[in-house]
mmCIF file of C-alpha atoms (C1' of nucleotides) in Angstrom:
data_model
loop_
_atom_site.group_PDB
_atom_site.id
_atom_site.type_symbol
_atom_site.label_atom_id
_atom_site.label_comp_id
_atom_site.label_asym_id
_atom_site.label_seq_id
_atom_site.Cartn_x
_atom_site.Cartn_y
_atom_site.Cartn_z
ATOM 1 C CA UNK A 1 12.438 -4.271 32.366
ATOM 2 C CA UNK A 2 9.718 -3.731 29.792
ATOM 3 C CA UNK A 3 10.045 -1.487 26.890
ATOM 4 C CA UNK A 4 7.378 1.260 26.788
ATOM 5 C CA UNK A 5 5.625 1.285 23.397
ATOM 6 C CA UNK A 6 4.262 4.839 22.381
ATOM 7 C CA UNK A 7 0.947 5.539 24.238
ATOM 8 C CA UNK A 8 -0.754 6.036 20.903
ATOM 9 C CA UNK A 9 0.029 2.690 19.418
ATOM 10 C CA UNK A 10 -2.882 0.762 18.512
ATOM 11 C CA UNK A 11 -3.665 -2.797 17.187
ATOM 12 C CA UNK A 12 -5.732 -4.189 14.197
ATOM 13 C CA UNK A 13 -6.733 -7.368 12.443
ATOM 14 C CA UNK A 14 -6.786 -7.206 8.625
ATOM 15 C CA UNK A 15 -8.265 -9.646 6.315
ATOM 16 C CA UNK A 16 -6.851 -10.715 3.188
ATOM 17 C CA UNK A 17 -7.661 -13.463 0.870
ATOM 18 C CA UNK A 18 -4.544 -15.769 0.543
ATOM 19 C CA UNK A 19 -5.108 -16.259 -3.188
ATOM 20 C CA UNK A 20 -4.658 -12.530 -3.562
ATOM 21 C CA UNK A 21 -2.559 -11.122 -0.847
ATOM 22 C CA UNK A 22 -1.214 -13.911 1.545
ATOM 23 C CA UNK A 23 1.375 -13.092 4.136
ATOM 24 C CA UNK A 24 3.885 -14.943 1.977
ATOM 25 C CA UNK A 25 3.034 -12.487 -0.828
ATOM 26 C CA UNK A 26 3.445 -9.651 1.366
ATOM 27 C CA UNK A 27 6.779 -10.750 2.768
ATOM 28 C CA UNK A 28 8.192 -11.335 -0.832
ATOM 29 C CA UNK A 29 7.160 -7.733 -1.787
ATOM 30 C CA UNK A 30 9.848 -4.941 -2.009
ATOM 31 C CA UNK A 31 10.403 -3.913 1.650
ATOM 32 C CA UNK A 32 7.876 -6.636 2.578
ATOM 33 C CA UNK A 33 5.313 -3.794 2.052
ATOM 34 C CA UNK A 34 2.100 -3.874 0.045
ATOM 35 C CA UNK A 35 -0.520 -1.211 -0.478
ATOM 36 C CA UNK A 36 -3.693 -2.465 1.256
ATOM 37 C CA UNK A 37 -6.134 -1.355 -1.521
ATOM 38 C CA UNK A 38 -9.714 -2.730 -2.525
ATOM 39 C CA UNK A 39 -11.256 -1.761 0.722
ATOM 40 C CA UNK A 40 -14.908 -0.885 -0.079
ATOM 41 C CA UNK A 41 -16.417 -0.488 3.202
ATOM 42 C CA UNK A 42 -16.938 2.859 4.980
ATOM 43 C CA UNK A 43 -16.100 1.694 8.475
ATOM 44 C CA UNK A 44 -12.900 0.049 7.394
ATOM 45 C CA UNK A 45 -12.096 3.061 5.254
ATOM 46 C CA UNK A 46 -12.640 5.321 8.298
ATOM 47 C CA UNK A 47 -10.259 3.251 10.461
ATOM 48 C CA UNK A 48 -7.660 3.858 7.819
ATOM 49 C CA UNK A 49 -8.509 7.392 7.517
ATOM 50 C CA UNK A 50 -8.870 8.418 11.180
ATOM 51 C CA UNK A 51 -7.486 5.958 13.421
ATOM 52 C CA UNK A 52 -4.484 3.890 11.979
ATOM 53 C CA UNK A 53 -0.896 5.182 12.297
ATOM 54 C CA UNK A 54 2.340 4.104 11.106
ATOM 55 C CA UNK A 55 3.813 1.621 13.621
ATOM 56 C CA UNK A 56 0.466 0.224 14.613
ATOM 57 C CA UNK A 57 0.522 -3.553 14.966
ATOM 58 C CA UNK A 58 -1.327 -5.790 12.609
ATOM 59 C CA UNK A 59 -2.498 -9.274 12.853
ATOM 60 C CA UNK A 60 -2.540 -10.719 9.307
ATOM 61 C CA UNK A 61 -5.686 -12.860 8.576
ATOM 62 C CA UNK A 62 -6.427 -15.178 5.839
ATOM 63 C CA UNK A 63 -10.020 -15.272 4.853
ATOM 64 C CA UNK A 64 -12.317 -16.992 2.409
ATOM 65 C CA UNK A 65 -10.015 -20.017 2.475
ATOM 66 C CA UNK A 66 -9.945 -23.592 3.925
ATOM 67 C CA UNK A 67 -8.447 -22.552 7.217
ATOM 68 C CA UNK A 68 -9.089 -18.956 8.140
ATOM 69 C CA UNK A 69 -7.079 -17.536 10.781
ATOM 70 C CA UNK A 70 -3.960 -15.443 11.835
ATOM 71 C CA UNK A 71 -0.995 -16.274 9.555
ATOM 72 C CA UNK A 72 1.390 -13.263 10.269
ATOM 73 C CA UNK A 73 2.361 -10.139 12.038
ATOM 74 C CA UNK A 74 2.594 -6.880 10.236
ATOM 75 C CA UNK A 75 2.762 -3.156 10.829
ATOM 76 C CA UNK A 76 1.143 -0.077 9.504
ATOM 77 C CA UNK A 77 3.832 1.586 7.255
ATOM 78 C CA UNK A 78 2.161 4.656 5.872
ATOM 79 C CA UNK A 79 -0.514 7.277 6.353
ATOM 80 C CA UNK A 80 -3.578 6.994 4.215
ATOM 81 C CA UNK A 81 -3.811 8.037 0.429
ATOM 82 C CA UNK A 82 -6.195 7.735 -2.404
ATOM 83 C CA UNK A 83 -6.750 4.272 -3.615
ATOM 84 C CA UNK A 84 -6.439 4.767 -7.384
ATOM 85 C CA UNK A 85 -8.060 1.325 -8.126
ATOM 86 C CA UNK A 86 -11.377 3.085 -7.732
ATOM 87 C CA UNK A 87 -10.908 5.188 -10.813
ATOM 88 C CA UNK A 88 -9.775 2.107 -12.971
ATOM 89 C CA UNK A 89 -12.826 0.662 -15.133
ATOM 90 C CA UNK A 90 -10.674 -2.575 -15.522
ATOM 91 C CA UNK A 91 -10.096 -3.080 -11.918
ATOM 92 C CA UNK A 92 -12.361 -5.298 -9.763
ATOM 93 C CA UNK A 93 -12.352 -2.543 -7.235
ATOM 94 C CA UNK A 94 -13.611 0.055 -9.862
ATOM 95 C CA UNK A 95 -16.270 2.352 -8.150
ATOM 96 C CA UNK A 96 -18.136 4.093 -10.874
ATOM 97 C CA UNK A 97 -19.468 6.579 -8.394
ATOM 98 C CA UNK A 98 -15.892 7.903 -7.606
ATOM 99 C CA UNK A 99 -14.150 10.432 -9.364
ATOM 100 C CA UNK A 100 -10.623 12.010 -9.005
ATOM 101 C CA UNK A 101 -12.465 15.209 -7.938
ATOM 102 C CA UNK A 102 -14.441 13.303 -5.335
ATOM 103 C CA UNK A 103 -12.473 10.100 -4.379
ATOM 104 C CA UNK A 104 -14.224 7.671 -1.934
ATOM 105 C CA UNK A 105 -11.677 5.203 -1.105
ATOM 106 C CA UNK A 106 -8.178 4.974 0.657
ATOM 107 C CA UNK A 107 -5.290 2.711 0.759
ATOM 108 C CA UNK A 108 -2.524 2.335 3.389
ATOM 109 C CA UNK A 109 0.816 0.582 3.278
ATOM 110 C CA UNK A 110 1.175 -2.526 5.404
ATOM 111 C CA UNK A 111 4.650 -4.105 6.049
ATOM 112 C CA UNK A 112 4.739 -7.750 6.739
ATOM 113 C CA UNK A 113 7.056 -8.527 9.699
ATOM 114 C CA UNK A 114 7.011 -12.379 9.929
ATOM 115 C CA UNK A 115 4.719 -15.554 9.208
ATOM 116 C CA UNK A 116 3.670 -17.058 12.375
ATOM 117 C CA UNK A 117 2.244 -20.660 13.451
ATOM 118 C CA UNK A 118 -1.402 -20.287 12.181
ATOM 119 C CA UNK A 119 -3.873 -19.499 14.701
ATOM 120 C CA UNK A 120 -7.146 -20.823 13.363
ATOM 121 C CA UNK A 121 -10.573 -19.689 14.380
ATOM 122 C CA UNK A 122 -10.994 -22.812 16.548
ATOM 123 C CA UNK A 123 -7.777 -22.158 18.288
ATOM 124 C CA UNK A 124 -8.639 -18.617 19.143
ATOM 125 C CA UNK A 125 -12.052 -19.555 20.303
ATOM 126 C CA UNK A 126 -10.521 -21.854 22.696
ATOM 127 C CA UNK A 127 -9.287 -18.907 24.994
ATOM 128 C CA UNK A 128 -11.948 -16.948 26.949
ATOM 129 C CA UNK A 129 -9.456 -14.149 26.894
ATOM 130 C CA UNK A 130 -10.223 -13.692 23.151
ATOM 131 C CA UNK A 131 -13.987 -14.009 23.280
ATOM 132 C CA UNK A 132 -14.518 -10.481 22.616
ATOM 133 C CA UNK A 133 -12.511 -10.234 19.522
ATOM 134 C CA UNK A 134 -14.478 -8.726 16.817
ATOM 135 C CA UNK A 135 -13.315 -11.078 14.160
ATOM 136 C CA UNK A 136 -14.885 -13.916 16.317
ATOM 137 C CA UNK A 137 -18.324 -12.383 16.746
ATOM 138 C CA UNK A 138 -21.136 -13.945 14.884
ATOM 139 C CA UNK A 139 -21.801 -12.223 11.533
ATOM 140 C CA UNK A 140 -18.570 -10.333 11.729
ATOM 141 C CA UNK A 141 -17.608 -9.408 8.264
ATOM 142 C CA UNK A 142 -15.656 -6.261 8.657
ATOM 143 C CA UNK A 143 -12.126 -6.678 6.907
ATOM 144 C CA UNK A 144 -10.288 -4.256 9.293
ATOM 145 C CA UNK A 145 -11.004 -4.525 13.107
ATOM 146 C CA UNK A 146 -9.555 -3.092 16.217
ATOM 147 C CA UNK A 147 -7.647 -5.405 18.521
ATOM 148 C CA UNK A 148 -7.241 -4.525 22.227
ATOM 149 C CA UNK A 149 -3.719 -4.293 23.700
ATOM 150 C CA UNK A 150 -4.737 -7.268 26.102
ATOM 151 C CA UNK A 151 -5.740 -9.458 22.989
ATOM 152 C CA UNK A 152 -2.702 -8.407 21.279
ATOM 153 C CA UNK A 153 -0.484 -9.423 24.135
ATOM 154 C CA UNK A 154 -2.392 -12.522 24.835
ATOM 155 C CA UNK A 155 -1.992 -13.596 21.148
ATOM 156 C CA UNK A 156 1.694 -12.966 21.313
ATOM 157 C CA UNK A 157 2.050 -15.041 24.339
ATOM 158 C CA UNK A 158 0.219 -17.812 22.391
ATOM 159 C CA UNK A 159 2.600 -17.562 19.758
ATOM 160 C CA UNK A 160 5.494 -17.922 21.949
ATOM 161 C CA UNK A 161 4.172 -20.945 23.732
ATOM 162 C CA UNK A 162 4.899 -24.466 22.560
ATOM 163 C CA UNK A 163 2.451 -25.306 19.642
ATOM 164 C CA UNK A 164 1.177 -28.427 21.248
ATOM 165 C CA UNK A 165 0.804 -27.584 24.767
ATOM 166 C CA UNK A 166 -1.848 -29.145 26.509
ATOM 167 C CA UNK A 167 -4.620 -27.052 28.251
ATOM 168 C "C1'" DG B 1 -22.135 -24.257 -2.765
ATOM 169 C "C1'" DC B 2 -25.000 -22.816 1.206
ATOM 170 C "C1'" DC B 3 -26.744 -19.368 3.635
ATOM 171 C "C1'" DA B 4 -26.918 -16.009 7.771
ATOM 172 C "C1'" DA B 5 -25.580 -11.786 8.692
ATOM 173 C "C1'" DC B 6 -24.688 -7.336 7.144
ATOM 174 C "C1'" DG B 7 -24.219 -2.959 4.293
ATOM 175 C "C1'" DT B 8 -25.963 -0.413 0.472
ATOM 176 C "C1'" DT B 9 -29.352 1.289 -2.510
ATOM 177 C "C1'" DG B 10 -33.377 3.651 -4.055
ATOM 178 C "C1'" DG B 11 -38.508 4.158 -4.309
ATOM 179 C "C1'" DC B 12 -41.716 6.265 -1.626
ATOM 180 C "C1'" DG C 1 -35.948 9.090 6.748
ATOM 181 C "C1'" DC C 2 -38.103 4.427 6.333
ATOM 182 C "C1'" DC C 3 -37.443 0.084 4.831
ATOM 183 C "C1'" DA C 4 -37.718 -3.701 1.268
ATOM 184 C "C1'" DA C 5 -34.906 -5.528 -2.039
ATOM 185 C "C1'" DC C 6 -30.536 -6.519 -3.321
ATOM 186 C "C1'" DG C 7 -25.660 -7.543 -3.297
ATOM 187 C "C1'" DT C 8 -21.592 -9.153 -0.538
ATOM 188 C "C1'" DT C 9 -18.922 -11.405 2.690
ATOM 189 C "C1'" DG C 10 -17.039 -15.188 4.676
ATOM 190 C "C1'" DG C 11 -17.387 -19.225 7.769
ATOM 191 C "C1'" DC C 12 -18.920 -23.512 7.276
#
DNA sequence: GCCAACGTTGGC
DNA sequence: GCCAACGTTGGC
C-alpha cells in the first residue's frame, strides 16, 4: 500500500556552496533549519514567492566545489518572507536598489532531513530517466529548479539501491 | 583559473 | 524596446 502525498506537493533542487551552507551545516542548525537567503535571481525568487510550499521536497545540491552533486534531502519549512540581508550594507547580499519600502528579495526556511550518498553530476548523467533535469542542462545556472515527481522518485530509488551496483 | 552561458543594465 | 556591454555563475 502506498501512502498518498498531498496532491500539491512539489519537488525542488536547491544549490548551495558547501563552504557557506553545506548539508552538514544545515543539519547542525537549530531544528536543522536554515534561512535560504542571498537569492538574487528573479526566477529563483519567484519560485519561492509563487510556487514553493511548506512540505515540498528538496534535493540539496553542493555547487562551486570539487564534486558538485546531490548531498542531502530537505524540505521547505516556511512560507516566503523578506530577506533582510538586502538592506545590510555590510552583507555580500546587499542590494542598494532595495529598500524596506520596496523590498526585492525573499528568503524561505529549509529544513535538512538527512545526508545521502553523494550523487555527482556524472552519476546523474548515467541515467536517461534524469536527462531532462534542469540542473543537468547545458548552461544551467539557476540556483532553484523544479524537479518532477518522476525524477524525485527515481533519485530516491537510486539512493536506496546498493552504491556499487553494476549497470 | 578558464570560459561558456546566462541575466541585468543602461544608452539610444 | 532593442541590444551591446558588463557582471555573475558554476562546471570543468
